[in-house]
Amino acid sequence: MTTRTPWRPVALLAGLVLLTSACGGTTKSDVQQQQSSAPAGTASSAPAADPNAPLKQGLKIAFLPKQVNNPYFTIADKGGMDAAREFGGEGKEVGPSDASASSQVSYINTLIQQKQDAIVISANDPNAVVPALKQARAAGIKVVSYDSDTAPEGRDIFVNQASAEDLGRTEVQLLAKQLGNKGKIAILSATPNATNQNTWIEFMKDELSKPEYKDMELVKVAYGNDDDQKSFTETQGLLRSYPDLAGIISPTTVGIAAAARYLSDSPYKGKVKLTGLGTPNQLRKFVKDGTIEAFELWNPADLGYLASYAAAALASGQITGAEGETFKAGKLGDYPVGAKGEVLLGKPTVFDKSNIDDFDF
């Protein structure tokens, strides 16, 4: 899937990056604690950042998604490898075909042996990868998490696609608008241990606790494990268990596409509302045939692109991951490092019939 067709509206997202990130649902220690517990060779013993240092040439950057052959990560990692070529580096994608908790560990070990300069990882499990990532950092390899964070001691920086609070609350708001704030709803998530999914879901639950949603009831959180067929089957199971279900939120590109495919060929089409996170190319036909009214996402190519530049800035000594540092991310411009080593891409965009043909990714 190509991602290089210009997507002008995404440029507007970069201008929003200075908005405060509100990820209160996460459990991370502060930057000072990260540094004090970091293994030898990481931030605690590294020299101070030099924002004027040039990006090193020939940097080797490996992208380790939750699973390869996932359309979302194909787009994101291509954006990261495009960035690597821009700054004279070398990027590659490696990873498992399944999204189990420990499936990424062997790849990290191999990347350490290959002496990569940086690993850019979307964690299937926040803790399972940490021991291997600590070894990588001790070997001088910089670690950037993107999309789904690791425990903080496993990485230098987390490149977050959008505020976790923005994503969790706006998905509830999108669905509530379609339902008139009434009815039973379910969530179709990815894996039970996915850091980002669980954080968003906590904000969804908090949003649903507000008085305006008193007539909406969350009946179940189901898990499709980011597998197309399992997500399809879970959607079917939800509707069998809850025939009066009014809506589904699926904050995963695999899940929402599978749910849309099931609904589009069922008597529930148009009756059960579906929203969540997906790509325009993936969901265009379902928006046009009325299966989905509206969904949202950031540009995954830009997420990978930003993570790649963050990795290069770390490996070149421009930043260490401390709050208040800034670096330039190519065409996206300057980005600050926030609290807890977080770099925020920007707010998501809502896609519907009125604008979906303006996007190609």
mmCIF file of C-alpha atoms in Angstrom:
data_model
loop_
_atom_site.group_PDB
_atom_site.id
_atom_site.type_symbol
_atom_site.label_atom_id
_atom_site.label_comp_id
_atom_site.label_asym_id
_atom_site.label_seq_id
_atom_site.Cartn_x
_atom_site.Cartn_y
_atom_site.Cartn_z
ATOM 1 C CA MET A 1 0.000 0.000 0.000
ATOM 2 C CA THR A 2 1.500 3.317 -0.981
ATOM 3 C CA THR A 3 1.601 6.212 1.436
ATOM 4 C CA ARG A 4 3.404 8.834 -0.529
ATOM 5 C CA THR A 5 0.418 10.429 -2.250
ATOM 6 C CA PRO A 6 0.395 13.931 -0.767
ATOM 7 C CA TRP A 7 -2.049 14.280 2.100
ATOM 8 C CA ARG A 8 -2.289 17.976 2.637
ATOM 9 C CA PRO A 9 -4.710 17.930 5.599
ATOM 10 C CA VAL A 10 -2.183 15.998 7.667
ATOM 11 C CA ALA A 11 0.085 19.019 7.686
ATOM 12 C CA LEU A 12 -2.492 20.680 9.906
ATOM 13 C CA LEU A 13 -1.941 17.969 12.515
ATOM 14 C CA ALA A 14 1.685 18.903 12.964
ATOM 15 C CA GLY A 15 0.641 22.396 13.999
ATOM 16 C CA LEU A 16 -1.328 20.918 16.866
ATOM 17 C CA VAL A 17 1.611 19.096 18.396
ATOM 18 C CA LEU A 18 2.099 21.684 21.151
ATOM 19 C CA LEU A 19 -1.235 20.763 22.694
ATOM 20 C CA THR A 20 -0.801 19.272 26.152
ATOM 21 C CA SER A 21 -0.901 15.490 26.247
ATOM 22 C CA ALA A 22 -3.203 14.106 28.936
ATOM 23 C CA CYS A 23 -2.289 10.472 29.464
ATOM 24 C CA GLY A 24 -3.357 10.204 33.076
ATOM 25 C CA GLY A 25 -4.351 6.584 32.618
ATOM 26 C CA THR A 26 -0.811 5.390 32.110
ATOM 27 C CA THR A 27 1.552 4.113 34.802
ATOM 28 C CA LYS A 28 4.982 5.515 34.038
ATOM 29 C CA SER A 29 7.679 6.920 36.294
ATOM 30 C CA ASP A 30 9.117 10.327 35.590
ATOM 31 C CA VAL A 31 12.173 10.990 33.444
ATOM 32 C CA GLN A 32 14.463 11.289 36.443
ATOM 33 C CA GLN A 33 13.384 7.875 37.712
ATOM 34 C CA GLN A 34 13.876 6.408 34.252
ATOM 35 C CA GLN A 35 17.423 7.738 34.108
ATOM 36 C CA SER A 36 18.338 6.627 37.610
ATOM 37 C CA SER A 37 17.156 3.085 36.862
ATOM 38 C CA ALA A 38 18.580 2.957 33.332
ATOM 39 C CA PRO A 39 21.277 0.415 32.602
ATOM 40 C CA ALA A 40 24.849 1.467 32.019
ATOM 41 C CA GLY A 41 25.294 3.162 28.682
ATOM 42 C CA THR A 42 21.838 4.797 28.644
ATOM 43 C CA ALA A 43 20.629 8.255 29.617
ATOM 44 C CA SER A 44 22.089 8.193 33.136
ATOM 45 C CA SER A 45 25.674 8.013 31.848
ATOM 46 C CA ALA A 46 25.217 9.639 28.452
ATOM 47 C CA PRO A 47 26.643 13.082 27.708
ATOM 48 C CA ALA A 48 24.332 16.090 27.732
ATOM 49 C CA ALA A 49 22.248 16.723 24.644
ATOM 50 C CA ASP A 50 23.690 18.908 21.893
ATOM 51 C CA PRO A 51 20.739 20.304 19.896
ATOM 52 C CA ASN A 52 23.160 21.637 17.277
ATOM 53 C CA ALA A 53 24.801 18.291 16.604
ATOM 54 C CA PRO A 54 24.345 17.124 12.998
ATOM 55 C CA LEU A 55 22.443 13.924 12.339
ATOM 56 C CA LYS A 56 24.928 11.103 11.886
ATOM 57 C CA GLN A 57 25.137 9.539 8.464
ATOM 58 C CA GLY A 58 24.604 5.834 7.899
ATOM 59 C CA LEU A 59 22.491 5.222 11.005
ATOM 60 C CA LYS A 60 20.925 1.756 11.084
ATOM 61 C CA ILE A 61 17.344 1.911 12.341
ATOM 62 C CA ALA A 62 15.153 -1.168 12.747
ATOM 63 C CA PHE A 63 11.368 -0.984 12.964
ATOM 64 C CA LEU A 64 9.751 -3.698 15.087
ATOM 65 C CA PRO A 65 5.934 -3.507 14.799
ATOM 66 C CA LYS A 66 3.462 -5.588 16.766
ATOM 67 C CA GLN A 67 3.171 -7.793 13.719
ATOM 68 C CA VAL A 68 4.342 -7.619 10.122
ATOM 69 C CA ASN A 69 1.849 -7.692 7.229
ATOM 70 C CA ASN A 70 -0.545 -5.563 9.287
ATOM 71 C CA PRO A 71 -1.659 -2.753 6.896
ATOM 72 C CA TYR A 72 -1.389 -0.117 9.601
ATOM 73 C CA PHE A 73 2.221 -0.967 10.443
ATOM 74 C CA THR A 74 3.126 -1.383 6.787
ATOM 75 C CA ILE A 75 2.159 2.265 6.305
ATOM 76 C CA ALA A 76 3.794 3.479 9.529
ATOM 77 C CA ASP A 77 7.084 1.672 8.954
ATOM 78 C CA LYS A 78 7.296 2.791 5.334
ATOM 79 C CA GLY A 79 6.995 6.364 6.618
ATOM 80 C CA GLY A 80 9.845 5.647 9.021
ATOM 81 C CA MET A 81 12.060 4.141 6.342
ATOM 82 C CA ASP A 82 11.335 7.088 4.031
ATOM 83 C CA ALA A 83 12.560 9.368 6.817
ATOM 84 C CA ALA A 84 15.711 7.275 7.271
ATOM 85 C CA ARG A 85 16.566 7.706 3.597
ATOM 86 C CA GLU A 86 16.052 11.461 3.945
ATOM 87 C CA PHE A 87 18.674 11.810 6.678
ATOM 88 C CA GLY A 88 21.111 9.366 5.109
ATOM 89 C CA GLY A 89 20.272 6.372 7.245
ATOM 90 C CA GLU A 90 19.254 2.803 6.586
ATOM 91 C CA GLY A 91 15.873 1.510 7.763
ATOM 92 C CA LYS A 92 14.370 -1.954 7.812
ATOM 93 C CA GLU A 93 11.276 -3.660 9.202
ATOM 94 C CA VAL A 94 11.419 -6.949 11.103
ATOM 95 C CA GLY A 95 8.920 -8.636 13.359
ATOM 96 C CA PRO A 96 6.571 -11.481 14.193
ATOM 97 C CA SER A 97 3.507 -12.540 12.255
ATOM 98 C CA ASP A 98 1.521 -12.879 15.489
ATOM 99 C CA ALA A 99 0.911 -10.310 18.213
ATOM 100 C CA SER A 100 1.607 -12.444 21.290
ATOM 101 C CA ALA A 101 3.217 -10.876 24.343
ATOM 102 C CA SER A 102 6.711 -12.339 23.935
ATOM 103 C CA SER A 103 6.879 -12.676 20.144
ATOM 104 C CA GLN A 104 9.109 -9.612 19.724
ATOM 105 C CA VAL A 105 11.859 -10.674 22.135
ATOM 106 C CA SER A 106 13.845 -12.864 19.732
ATOM 107 C CA TYR A 107 13.879 -10.054 17.172
ATOM 108 C CA ILE A 108 15.289 -7.612 19.729
ATOM 109 C CA ASN A 109 18.056 -10.076 20.559
ATOM 110 C CA THR A 110 18.931 -10.424 16.888
ATOM 111 C CA LEU A 111 18.971 -6.646 16.409
ATOM 112 C CA ILE A 112 21.395 -6.333 19.331
ATOM 113 C CA GLN A 113 23.720 -8.824 17.633
ATOM 114 C CA GLN A 114 23.431 -6.844 14.405
ATOM 115 C CA LYS A 115 24.505 -3.680 16.288
ATOM 116 C CA GLN A 116 21.651 -1.497 15.115
ATOM 117 C CA ASP A 117 21.887 2.163 16.110
ATOM 118 C CA ALA A 118 18.225 2.359 17.086
ATOM 119 C CA ILE A 119 15.177 0.143 17.535
ATOM 120 C CA VAL A 120 11.726 1.621 16.935
ATOM 121 C CA ILE A 121 9.160 -0.680 18.554
ATOM 122 C CA SER A 122 5.388 -0.887 18.996
ATOM 123 C CA ALA A 123 5.088 -3.152 22.015
ATOM 124 C CA ASN A 124 2.686 -6.075 22.098
ATOM 125 C CA ASP A 125 3.140 -6.145 25.864
ATOM 126 C CA PRO A 126 4.598 -3.281 27.937
ATOM 127 C CA ASN A 127 6.705 -5.537 30.148
ATOM 128 C CA ALA A 128 7.589 -8.690 28.209
ATOM 129 C CA VAL A 129 10.028 -6.819 25.949
ATOM 130 C CA VAL A 130 11.725 -4.776 28.680
ATOM 131 C CA PRO A 131 14.554 -7.171 29.674
ATOM 132 C CA ALA A 132 15.666 -7.495 26.053
ATOM 133 C CA LEU A 133 15.329 -3.745 25.462
ATOM 134 C CA LYS A 134 17.423 -3.051 28.569
ATOM 135 C CA GLN A 135 20.161 -5.180 27.033
ATOM 136 C CA ALA A 136 19.843 -3.203 23.808
ATOM 137 C CA ARG A 137 20.194 0.092 25.645
ATOM 138 C CA ALA A 138 23.145 -1.217 27.642
ATOM 139 C CA ALA A 139 24.775 -1.988 24.290
ATOM 140 C CA GLY A 140 24.335 1.635 23.243
ATOM 141 C CA ILE A 141 21.273 1.120 21.049
ATOM 142 C CA LYS A 142 18.650 3.853 21.318
ATOM 143 C CA VAL A 143 15.072 2.666 21.770
ATOM 144 C CA VAL A 144 11.992 4.564 20.598
ATOM 145 C CA SER A 145 8.541 3.158 21.254
ATOM 146 C CA TYR A 146 5.739 4.241 18.973
ATOM 147 C CA ASP A 147 2.004 3.520 18.753
ATOM 148 C CA SER A 148 2.081 1.251 21.850
ATOM 149 C CA ASP A 149 4.497 2.084 24.673
ATOM 150 C CA THR A 150 6.804 -0.130 26.676
ATOM 151 C CA ALA A 151 7.367 0.261 30.383
ATOM 152 C CA PRO A 152 9.523 3.417 30.645
ATOM 153 C CA GLU A 153 12.719 1.624 31.635
ATOM 154 C CA GLY A 154 12.657 -0.122 28.274
ATOM 155 C CA ARG A 155 12.935 2.937 26.040
ATOM 156 C CA ASP A 156 14.374 6.437 25.637
ATOM 157 C CA ILE A 157 11.335 8.122 24.046
ATOM 158 C CA PHE A 158 7.701 7.274 23.339
ATOM 159 C CA VAL A 159 6.282 8.757 20.124
ATOM 160 C CA ASN A 160 2.557 8.890 20.763
ATOM 161 C CA GLN A 161 0.110 9.231 17.898
ATOM 162 C CA ALA A 162 -2.235 11.490 19.854
ATOM 163 C CA SER A 163 -3.219 12.179 23.419
ATOM 164 C CA ALA A 164 -4.603 8.983 24.931
ATOM 165 C CA GLU A 165 -7.349 11.051 26.494
ATOM 166 C CA ASP A 166 -8.288 12.661 23.172
ATOM 167 C CA LEU A 167 -8.538 9.267 21.501
ATOM 168 C CA GLY A 168 -10.508 7.561 24.245
ATOM 169 C CA ARG A 169 -13.005 10.340 24.763
ATOM 170 C CA THR A 170 -13.555 11.282 21.119
ATOM 171 C CA GLU A 171 -14.371 7.712 20.109
ATOM 172 C CA VAL A 172 -17.135 7.639 22.722
ATOM 173 C CA GLN A 173 -18.306 11.055 21.569
ATOM 174 C CA LEU A 174 -18.411 9.948 17.922
ATOM 175 C CA LEU A 175 -20.504 6.897 18.733
ATOM 176 C CA ALA A 176 -22.768 8.726 21.187
ATOM 177 C CA LYS A 177 -23.628 11.318 18.552
ATOM 178 C CA GLN A 178 -24.726 8.551 16.177
ATOM 179 C CA LEU A 179 -26.788 6.823 18.883
ATOM 180 C CA GLY A 180 -28.396 9.892 20.405
ATOM 181 C CA ASN A 181 -26.583 8.993 23.643
ATOM 182 C CA LYS A 182 -28.684 5.843 24.121
ATOM 183 C CA GLY A 183 -28.138 2.117 23.898
ATOM 184 C CA LYS A 184 -25.857 -0.798 24.728
ATOM 185 C CA ILE A 185 -22.351 -0.674 23.309
ATOM 186 C CA ALA A 186 -19.284 -2.913 23.174
ATOM 187 C CA ILE A 187 -15.584 -2.417 22.559
ATOM 188 C CA LEU A 188 -13.660 -4.660 20.163
ATOM 189 C CA SER A 189 -10.003 -4.234 21.136
ATOM 190 C CA ALA A 190 -6.721 -5.777 19.987
ATOM 191 C CA THR A 191 -4.777 -7.827 22.562
ATOM 192 C CA PRO A 192 -5.597 -7.792 26.300
ATOM 193 C CA ASN A 193 -2.088 -6.493 27.147
ATOM 194 C CA ALA A 194 -1.776 -3.748 24.490
ATOM 195 C CA THR A 195 -0.688 -0.606 26.352
ATOM 196 C CA ASN A 196 -2.331 1.884 24.031
ATOM 197 C CA GLN A 197 -5.630 -0.009 23.735
ATOM 198 C CA ASN A 198 -5.983 -0.368 27.493
ATOM 199 C CA THR A 199 -5.190 3.285 28.137
ATOM 200 C CA TRP A 200 -7.765 4.422 25.564
ATOM 201 C CA ILE A 201 -10.354 2.068 27.007
ATOM 202 C CA GLU A 202 -9.861 3.518 30.487
ATOM 203 C CA PHE A 203 -10.600 6.988 29.097
ATOM 204 C CA MET A 204 -13.625 5.592 27.217
ATOM 205 C CA LYS A 205 -14.980 4.206 30.481
ATOM 206 C CA ASP A 206 -14.339 7.496 32.236
ATOM 207 C CA GLU A 207 -16.114 9.402 29.479
ATOM 208 C CA LEU A 208 -19.078 7.027 29.696
ATOM 209 C CA SER A 209 -19.359 7.745 33.421
ATOM 210 C CA LYS A 210 -20.444 11.330 32.682
ATOM 211 C CA PRO A 211 -24.138 12.195 33.206
ATOM 212 C CA GLU A 212 -24.785 12.763 29.509
ATOM 213 C CA TYR A 213 -24.120 9.081 28.836
ATOM 214 C CA LYS A 214 -26.382 7.706 31.577
ATOM 215 C CA ASP A 215 -28.489 5.925 28.947
ATOM 216 C CA MET A 216 -25.486 4.241 27.334
ATOM 217 C CA GLU A 217 -24.195 0.954 28.768
ATOM 218 C CA LEU A 218 -20.858 -0.722 28.022
ATOM 219 C CA VAL A 219 -21.744 -4.417 28.070
ATOM 220 C CA LYS A 220 -18.440 -6.013 27.060
ATOM 221 C CA VAL A 221 -14.831 -5.486 26.007
ATOM 222 C CA ALA A 222 -13.916 -8.191 23.478
ATOM 223 C CA TYR A 223 -10.464 -8.977 22.086
ATOM 224 C CA GLY A 224 -9.714 -9.860 18.472
ATOM 225 C CA ASN A 225 -5.944 -10.070 19.068
ATOM 226 C CA ASP A 226 -5.331 -7.915 15.978
ATOM 227 C CA ASP A 227 -6.246 -10.947 13.882
ATOM 228 C CA ASP A 228 -8.747 -10.430 11.077
ATOM 229 C CA GLN A 229 -10.644 -13.701 11.425
ATOM 230 C CA LYS A 230 -10.759 -13.623 15.227
ATOM 231 C CA SER A 231 -11.982 -10.007 15.159
ATOM 232 C CA PHE A 232 -14.674 -11.026 12.649
ATOM 233 C CA THR A 233 -15.726 -13.930 14.883
ATOM 234 C CA GLU A 234 -15.729 -11.733 17.997
ATOM 235 C CA THR A 235 -18.036 -9.254 16.251
ATOM 236 C CA GLN A 236 -20.379 -12.077 15.365
ATOM 237 C CA GLY A 237 -20.239 -13.296 18.975
ATOM 238 C CA LEU A 238 -21.047 -9.852 20.369
ATOM 239 C CA LEU A 239 -24.202 -9.616 18.286
ATOM 240 C CA ARG A 240 -25.300 -13.122 19.178
ATOM 241 C CA SER A 241 -24.808 -12.407 22.888
ATOM 242 C CA TYR A 242 -26.353 -8.937 22.703
ATOM 243 C CA PRO A 243 -28.929 -8.854 19.867
ATOM 244 C CA ASP A 244 -30.021 -5.392 21.035
ATOM 245 C CA LEU A 245 -26.469 -4.006 20.795
ATOM 246 C CA ALA A 246 -26.580 -0.451 19.446
ATOM 247 C CA GLY A 247 -22.914 0.271 18.739
ATOM 248 C CA ILE A 248 -19.321 -0.952 18.666
ATOM 249 C CA ILE A 249 -16.074 0.945 19.173
ATOM 250 C CA SER A 250 -13.011 -0.780 17.712
ATOM 251 C CA PRO A 251 -9.807 1.174 18.429
ATOM 252 C CA THR A 252 -7.716 -1.058 16.155
ATOM 253 C CA THR A 253 -7.404 -0.953 12.369
ATOM 254 C CA VAL A 254 -7.665 -4.735 12.068
ATOM 255 C CA GLY A 255 -10.679 -4.907 14.347
ATOM 256 C CA ILE A 256 -12.731 -2.126 12.796
ATOM 257 C CA ALA A 257 -12.202 -3.499 9.272
ATOM 258 C CA ALA A 258 -13.258 -7.006 10.325
ATOM 259 C CA ALA A 259 -16.284 -5.677 12.207
ATOM 260 C CA ALA A 260 -17.282 -3.567 9.212
ATOM 261 C CA ARG A 261 -17.014 -6.564 6.914
ATOM 262 C CA TYR A 262 -19.293 -8.592 9.172
ATOM 263 C CA LEU A 263 -21.866 -5.817 9.609
ATOM 264 C CA SER A 264 -21.967 -4.919 5.903
ATOM 265 C CA ASP A 265 -23.285 -8.381 4.994
ATOM 266 C CA SER A 266 -25.616 -8.811 7.964
ATOM 267 C CA PRO A 267 -29.107 -7.673 8.977
ATOM 268 C CA TYR A 268 -27.377 -5.349 11.465
ATOM 269 C CA LYS A 269 -26.023 -3.061 8.738
ATOM 270 C CA GLY A 270 -27.094 0.501 9.489
ATOM 271 C CA LYS A 271 -28.689 -0.584 12.769
ATOM 272 C CA VAL A 272 -25.515 -1.248 14.765
ATOM 273 C CA LYS A 273 -23.257 1.791 14.602
ATOM 274 C CA LEU A 274 -19.521 1.224 14.271
ATOM 275 C CA THR A 275 -16.650 3.606 14.903
ATOM 276 C CA GLY A 276 -13.022 3.448 16.011
ATOM 277 C CA LEU A 277 -9.597 3.774 14.440
ATOM 278 C CA GLY A 278 -8.938 2.819 10.826
ATOM 279 C CA THR A 279 -7.335 3.991 7.602
ATOM 280 C CA PRO A 280 -9.342 5.716 4.856
ATOM 281 C CA ASN A 281 -8.306 3.257 2.129
ATOM 282 C CA GLN A 282 -9.279 0.351 4.353
ATOM 283 C CA LEU A 283 -12.714 1.696 5.273
ATOM 284 C CA ARG A 284 -13.708 3.862 2.311
ATOM 285 C CA LYS A 285 -16.185 1.353 0.865
ATOM 286 C CA PHE A 286 -17.829 0.847 4.268
ATOM 287 C CA VAL A 287 -18.309 4.597 4.704
ATOM 288 C CA LYS A 288 -19.804 4.871 1.231
ATOM 289 C CA ASP A 289 -22.178 1.931 1.688
ATOM 290 C CA GLY A 290 -23.409 3.224 5.056
ATOM 291 C CA THR A 291 -21.860 0.577 7.317
ATOM 292 C CA ILE A 292 -19.739 3.261 9.045
ATOM 293 C CA GLU A 293 -20.800 6.873 9.512
ATOM 294 C CA ALA A 294 -17.548 8.230 10.900
ATOM 295 C CA PHE A 295 -14.224 7.034 12.319
ATOM 296 C CA GLU A 296 -10.912 8.644 13.183
ATOM 297 C CA LEU A 297 -7.157 8.214 12.951
ATOM 298 C CA TRP A 298 -3.868 10.073 12.685
ATOM 299 C CA ASN A 299 -1.620 9.588 9.643
ATOM 300 C CA PRO A 300 0.348 6.392 10.424
ATOM 301 C CA ALA A 301 3.005 7.305 7.831
ATOM 302 C CA ASP A 302 3.681 10.508 9.775
ATOM 303 C CA LEU A 303 3.846 8.549 13.032
ATOM 304 C CA GLY A 304 6.584 6.297 11.655
ATOM 305 C CA TYR A 305 8.318 9.277 10.070
ATOM 306 C CA LEU A 306 8.387 11.148 13.396
ATOM 307 C CA ALA A 307 9.605 8.069 15.291
ATOM 308 C CA SER A 308 12.431 7.639 12.793
ATOM 309 C CA TYR A 309 13.628 11.217 13.242
ATOM 310 C CA ALA A 310 13.358 10.845 17.039
ATOM 311 C CA ALA A 311 15.569 7.761 16.832
ATOM 312 C CA ALA A 312 18.100 9.612 14.682
ATOM 313 C CA ALA A 313 18.125 12.594 17.057
ATOM 314 C CA LEU A 314 18.814 10.259 19.985
ATOM 315 C CA ALA A 315 21.539 8.336 18.159
ATOM 316 C CA SER A 316 23.166 11.598 17.061
ATOM 317 C CA GLY A 317 23.175 13.145 20.553
ATOM 318 C CA GLN A 318 20.746 15.961 19.698
ATOM 319 C CA ILE A 319 18.444 14.805 22.503
ATOM 320 C CA THR A 320 18.565 12.361 25.408
ATOM 321 C CA GLY A 321 14.819 12.003 25.978
ATOM 322 C CA ALA A 322 14.619 14.579 28.765
ATOM 323 C CA GLU A 323 11.581 16.842 29.065
ATOM 324 C CA GLY A 324 12.006 20.216 27.356
ATOM 325 C CA GLU A 325 14.408 19.081 24.637
ATOM 326 C CA THR A 326 13.427 19.676 21.004
ATOM 327 C CA PHE A 327 14.403 18.175 17.678
ATOM 328 C CA LYS A 328 13.539 18.738 14.038
ATOM 329 C CA ALA A 329 11.562 16.001 12.283
ATOM 330 C CA GLY A 330 12.107 16.786 8.624
ATOM 331 C CA LYS A 331 8.989 18.012 6.816
ATOM 332 C CA LEU A 332 6.924 17.822 10.046
ATOM 333 C CA GLY A 333 8.969 20.546 11.740
ATOM 334 C CA ASP A 334 10.123 20.941 15.333
ATOM 335 C CA TYR A 335 8.875 18.684 18.135
ATOM 336 C CA PRO A 336 9.296 19.010 21.902
ATOM 337 C CA VAL A 337 9.958 16.133 24.265
ATOM 338 C CA GLY A 338 7.275 16.218 26.939
ATOM 339 C CA ALA A 339 6.951 14.725 30.394
ATOM 340 C CA LYS A 340 7.926 11.073 30.764
ATOM 341 C CA GLY A 341 9.815 11.142 27.472
ATOM 342 C CA GLU A 342 6.657 11.497 25.358
ATOM 343 C CA VAL A 343 6.561 13.124 21.935
ATOM 344 C CA LEU A 344 3.060 13.805 20.633
ATOM 345 C CA LEU A 345 2.214 13.719 16.917
ATOM 346 C CA GLY A 346 -1.064 15.641 17.155
ATOM 347 C CA LYS A 347 -4.858 15.363 17.267
ATOM 348 C CA PRO A 348 -6.683 12.716 15.196
ATOM 349 C CA THR A 349 -8.816 13.532 12.158
ATOM 350 C CA VAL A 350 -12.443 12.396 11.794
ATOM 351 C CA PHE A 351 -13.263 10.759 8.446
ATOM 352 C CA ASP A 352 -16.774 10.555 6.948
ATOM 353 C CA LYS A 353 -18.472 10.781 3.546
ATOM 354 C CA SER A 354 -17.694 14.485 3.286
ATOM 355 C CA ASN A 355 -13.911 14.144 3.355
ATOM 356 C CA ILE A 356 -12.777 10.531 2.986
ATOM 357 C CA ASP A 357 -11.907 10.903 -0.704
ATOM 358 C CA ASP A 358 -9.423 13.660 0.217
ATOM 359 C CA PHE A 359 -7.105 11.041 1.748
ATOM 360 C CA ASP A 360 -5.049 8.243 0.255
ATOM 361 C CA PHE A 361 -3.333 6.026 2.819
#
